[in-house]
mmCIF file of C-alpha atoms and ligand atoms in Angstrom:
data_model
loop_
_atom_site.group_PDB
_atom_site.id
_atom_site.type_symbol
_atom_site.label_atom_id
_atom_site.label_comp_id
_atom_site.label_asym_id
_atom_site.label_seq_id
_atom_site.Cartn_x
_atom_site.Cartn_y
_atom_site.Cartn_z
ATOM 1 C CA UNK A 1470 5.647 -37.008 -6.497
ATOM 2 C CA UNK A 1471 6.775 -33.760 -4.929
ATOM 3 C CA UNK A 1472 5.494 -30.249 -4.693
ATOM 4 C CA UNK A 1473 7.275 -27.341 -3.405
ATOM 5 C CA UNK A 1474 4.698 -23.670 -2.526
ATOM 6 C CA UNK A 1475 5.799 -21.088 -1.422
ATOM 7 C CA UNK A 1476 2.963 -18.874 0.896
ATOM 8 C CA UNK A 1477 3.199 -14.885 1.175
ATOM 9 C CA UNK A 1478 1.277 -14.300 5.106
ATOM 10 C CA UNK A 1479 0.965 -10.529 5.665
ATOM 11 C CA UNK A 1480 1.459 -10.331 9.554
ATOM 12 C CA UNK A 1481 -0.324 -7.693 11.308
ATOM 13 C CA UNK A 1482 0.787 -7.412 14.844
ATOM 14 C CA UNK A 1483 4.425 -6.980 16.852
ATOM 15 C CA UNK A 1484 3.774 -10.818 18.437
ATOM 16 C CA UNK A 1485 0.417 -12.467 16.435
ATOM 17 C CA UNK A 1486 -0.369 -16.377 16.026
ATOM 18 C CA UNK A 1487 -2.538 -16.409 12.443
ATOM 19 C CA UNK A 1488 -4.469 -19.818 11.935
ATOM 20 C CA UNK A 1489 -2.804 -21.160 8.241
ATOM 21 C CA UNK A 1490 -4.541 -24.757 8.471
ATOM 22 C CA UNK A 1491 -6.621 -23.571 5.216
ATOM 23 C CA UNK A 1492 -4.046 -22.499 3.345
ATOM 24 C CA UNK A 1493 -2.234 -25.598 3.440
ATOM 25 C CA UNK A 1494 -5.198 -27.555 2.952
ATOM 26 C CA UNK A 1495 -5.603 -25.915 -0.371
ATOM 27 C CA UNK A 1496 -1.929 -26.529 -1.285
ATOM 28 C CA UNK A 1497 -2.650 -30.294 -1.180
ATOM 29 C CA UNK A 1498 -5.476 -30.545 -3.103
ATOM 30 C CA UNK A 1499 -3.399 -28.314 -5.522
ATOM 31 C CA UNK A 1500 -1.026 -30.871 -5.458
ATOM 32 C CA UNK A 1501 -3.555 -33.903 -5.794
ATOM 33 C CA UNK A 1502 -0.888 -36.295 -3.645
ATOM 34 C CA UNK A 1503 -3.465 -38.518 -1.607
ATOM 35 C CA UNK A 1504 -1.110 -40.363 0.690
ATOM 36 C CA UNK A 1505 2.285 -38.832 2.090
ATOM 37 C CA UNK A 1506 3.815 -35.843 4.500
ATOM 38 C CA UNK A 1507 3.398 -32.159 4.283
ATOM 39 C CA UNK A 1508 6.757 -30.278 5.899
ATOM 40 C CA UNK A 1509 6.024 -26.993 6.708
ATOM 41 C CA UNK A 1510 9.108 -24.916 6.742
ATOM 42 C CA UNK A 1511 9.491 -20.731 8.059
ATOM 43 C CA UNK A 1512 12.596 -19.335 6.225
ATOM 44 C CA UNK A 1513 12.928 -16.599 8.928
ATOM 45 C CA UNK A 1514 14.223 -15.932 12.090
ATOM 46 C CA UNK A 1515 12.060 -14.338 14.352
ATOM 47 C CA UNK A 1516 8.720 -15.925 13.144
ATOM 48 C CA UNK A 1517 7.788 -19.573 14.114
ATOM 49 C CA UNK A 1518 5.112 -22.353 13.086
ATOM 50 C CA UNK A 1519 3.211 -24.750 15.655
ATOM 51 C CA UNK A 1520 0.569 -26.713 16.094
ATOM 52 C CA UNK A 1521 -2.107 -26.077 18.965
ATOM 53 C CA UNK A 1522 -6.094 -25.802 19.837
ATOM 54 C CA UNK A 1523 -8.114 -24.219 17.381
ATOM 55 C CA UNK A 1524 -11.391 -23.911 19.484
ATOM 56 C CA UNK A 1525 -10.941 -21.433 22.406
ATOM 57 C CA UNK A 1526 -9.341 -18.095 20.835
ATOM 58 C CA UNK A 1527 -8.328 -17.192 24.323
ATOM 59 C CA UNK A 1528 -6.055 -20.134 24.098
ATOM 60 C CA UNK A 1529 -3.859 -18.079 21.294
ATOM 61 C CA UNK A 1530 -4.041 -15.104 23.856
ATOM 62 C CA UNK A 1531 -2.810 -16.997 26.500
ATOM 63 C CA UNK A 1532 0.055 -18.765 24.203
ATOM 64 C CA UNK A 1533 1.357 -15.158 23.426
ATOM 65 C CA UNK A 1534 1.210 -13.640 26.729
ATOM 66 C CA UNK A 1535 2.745 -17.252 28.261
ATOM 67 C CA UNK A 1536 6.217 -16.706 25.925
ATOM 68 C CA UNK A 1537 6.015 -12.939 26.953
ATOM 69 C CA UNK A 1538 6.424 -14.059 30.121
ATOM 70 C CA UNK A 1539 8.884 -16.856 29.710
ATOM 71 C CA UNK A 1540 11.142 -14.145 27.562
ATOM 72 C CA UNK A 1541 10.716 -10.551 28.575
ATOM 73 C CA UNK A 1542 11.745 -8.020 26.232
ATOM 74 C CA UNK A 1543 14.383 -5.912 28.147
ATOM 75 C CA UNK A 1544 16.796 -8.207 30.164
ATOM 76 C CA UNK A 1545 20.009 -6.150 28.602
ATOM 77 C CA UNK A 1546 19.979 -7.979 25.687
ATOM 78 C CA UNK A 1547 22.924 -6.921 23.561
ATOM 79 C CA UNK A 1548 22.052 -7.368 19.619
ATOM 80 C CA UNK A 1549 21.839 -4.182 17.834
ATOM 81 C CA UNK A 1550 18.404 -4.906 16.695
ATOM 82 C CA UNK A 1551 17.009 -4.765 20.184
ATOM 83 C CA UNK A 1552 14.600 -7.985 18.494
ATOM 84 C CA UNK A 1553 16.581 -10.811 20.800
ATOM 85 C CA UNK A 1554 13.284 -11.573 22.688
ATOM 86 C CA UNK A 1555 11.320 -12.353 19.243
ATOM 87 C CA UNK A 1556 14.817 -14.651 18.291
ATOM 88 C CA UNK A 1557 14.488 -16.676 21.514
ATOM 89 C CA UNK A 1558 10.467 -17.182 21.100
ATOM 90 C CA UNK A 1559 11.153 -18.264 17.350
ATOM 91 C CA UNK A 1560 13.318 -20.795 18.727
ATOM 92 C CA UNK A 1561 11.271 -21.864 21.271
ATOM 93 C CA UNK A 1562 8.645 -22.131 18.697
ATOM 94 C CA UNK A 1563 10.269 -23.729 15.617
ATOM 95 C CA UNK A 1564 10.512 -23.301 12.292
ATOM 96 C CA UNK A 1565 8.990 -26.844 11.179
ATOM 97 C CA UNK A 1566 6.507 -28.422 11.251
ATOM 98 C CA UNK A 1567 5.406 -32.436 9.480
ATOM 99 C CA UNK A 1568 2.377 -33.431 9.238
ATOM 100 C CA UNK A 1569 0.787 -36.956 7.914
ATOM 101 C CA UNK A 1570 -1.725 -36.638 4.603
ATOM 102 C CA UNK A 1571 -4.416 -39.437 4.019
ATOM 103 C CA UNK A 1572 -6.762 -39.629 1.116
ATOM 104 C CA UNK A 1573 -5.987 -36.425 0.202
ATOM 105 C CA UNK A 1574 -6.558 -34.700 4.003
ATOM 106 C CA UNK A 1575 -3.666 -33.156 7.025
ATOM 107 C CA UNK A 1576 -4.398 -35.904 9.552
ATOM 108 C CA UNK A 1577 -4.737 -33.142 12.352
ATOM 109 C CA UNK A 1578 -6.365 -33.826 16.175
ATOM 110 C CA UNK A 1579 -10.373 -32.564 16.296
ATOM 111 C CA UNK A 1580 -9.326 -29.332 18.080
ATOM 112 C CA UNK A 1581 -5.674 -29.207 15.997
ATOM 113 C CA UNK A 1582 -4.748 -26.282 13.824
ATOM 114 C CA UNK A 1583 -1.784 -24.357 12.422
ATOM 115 C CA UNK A 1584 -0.360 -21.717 13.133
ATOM 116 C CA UNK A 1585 2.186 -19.507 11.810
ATOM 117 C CA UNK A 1586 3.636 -17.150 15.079
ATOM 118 C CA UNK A 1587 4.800 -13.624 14.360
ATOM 119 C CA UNK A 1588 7.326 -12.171 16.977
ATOM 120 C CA UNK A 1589 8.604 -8.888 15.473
ATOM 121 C CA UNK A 1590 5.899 -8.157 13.302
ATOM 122 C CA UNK A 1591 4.453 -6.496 11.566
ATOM 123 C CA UNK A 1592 5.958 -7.846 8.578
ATOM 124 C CA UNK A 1593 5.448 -9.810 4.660
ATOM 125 C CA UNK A 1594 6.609 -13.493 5.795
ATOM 126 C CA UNK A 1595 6.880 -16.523 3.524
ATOM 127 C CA UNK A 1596 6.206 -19.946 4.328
ATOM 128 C CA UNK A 1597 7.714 -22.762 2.343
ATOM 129 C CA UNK A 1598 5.029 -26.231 2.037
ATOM 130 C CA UNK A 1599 6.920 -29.582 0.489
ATOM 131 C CA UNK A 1600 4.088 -32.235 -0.012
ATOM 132 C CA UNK A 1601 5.507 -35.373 -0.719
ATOM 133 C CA UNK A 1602 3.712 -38.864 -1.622
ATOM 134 C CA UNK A 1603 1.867 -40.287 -4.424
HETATM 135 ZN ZN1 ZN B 321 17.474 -9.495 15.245
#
């Protein structure tokens, strides 16, 4: 079986990382599949998805200000949008993410969760969940 959701996640911030593990924990026990893969796909191009520690919020923090630093926002850029730094740190980033499904759970680490990353927010974003299996 196969189950395609599409998530509306109302981003709040110019560069945010929002903890999502819930959400897609509901949309597979919507989808009842017990055994199989969740893809996790961002249809956009300057927000990102990743998985990282969910214990220590000033891990999230540091994440943030760690690409900040790794991709500075004026360096001449040229696109007209003046947005090039939030392009790169989507890229960086991802837009997918797989993750395993057993007995009807995410098989994530203890301190795993996931996160959908904003970079030129704020902004309505959509997330697309396929949850394959049986
Ligand atoms: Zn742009």
């Amino acid at each position: 079986m196969e189950f395609t959701y599409k998530i509306s996640i109302e981003t709040h911030q110019d560069s945010e990382m929002i903890l999502i593990t819930n959400q897609i924990k509901e949309a597979v026990q919507k989808s009842k599949i017990q055994n199989g893969a969740v893809i996790l796909f961002v249809p956009h191009t300057t927000a990102a998805i990743t998985i990282n520690e969910n214990a220590d919020p000033d891990v999230k923090r540091d994440m943030l200000v760690g690409l900040e630093n790794m991709v500075p926002r004026n360096q001449g850029f040229y696109h007209y949008e003046g947005n090039s730094h939030a392009h790169i740190k989507a890229s960086i980033i991802g837009f997918d993410q797989t993750i395993l499904v057993e007995n009807g759970s995410l098989i994530l680490g203890t301190w795993q969760g996931i996160y959908f990353f904003e970079f030129d927010g704020p902004r309505r974003r959509t997330l697309i969940i396929r949850i394959s299996g049986q």
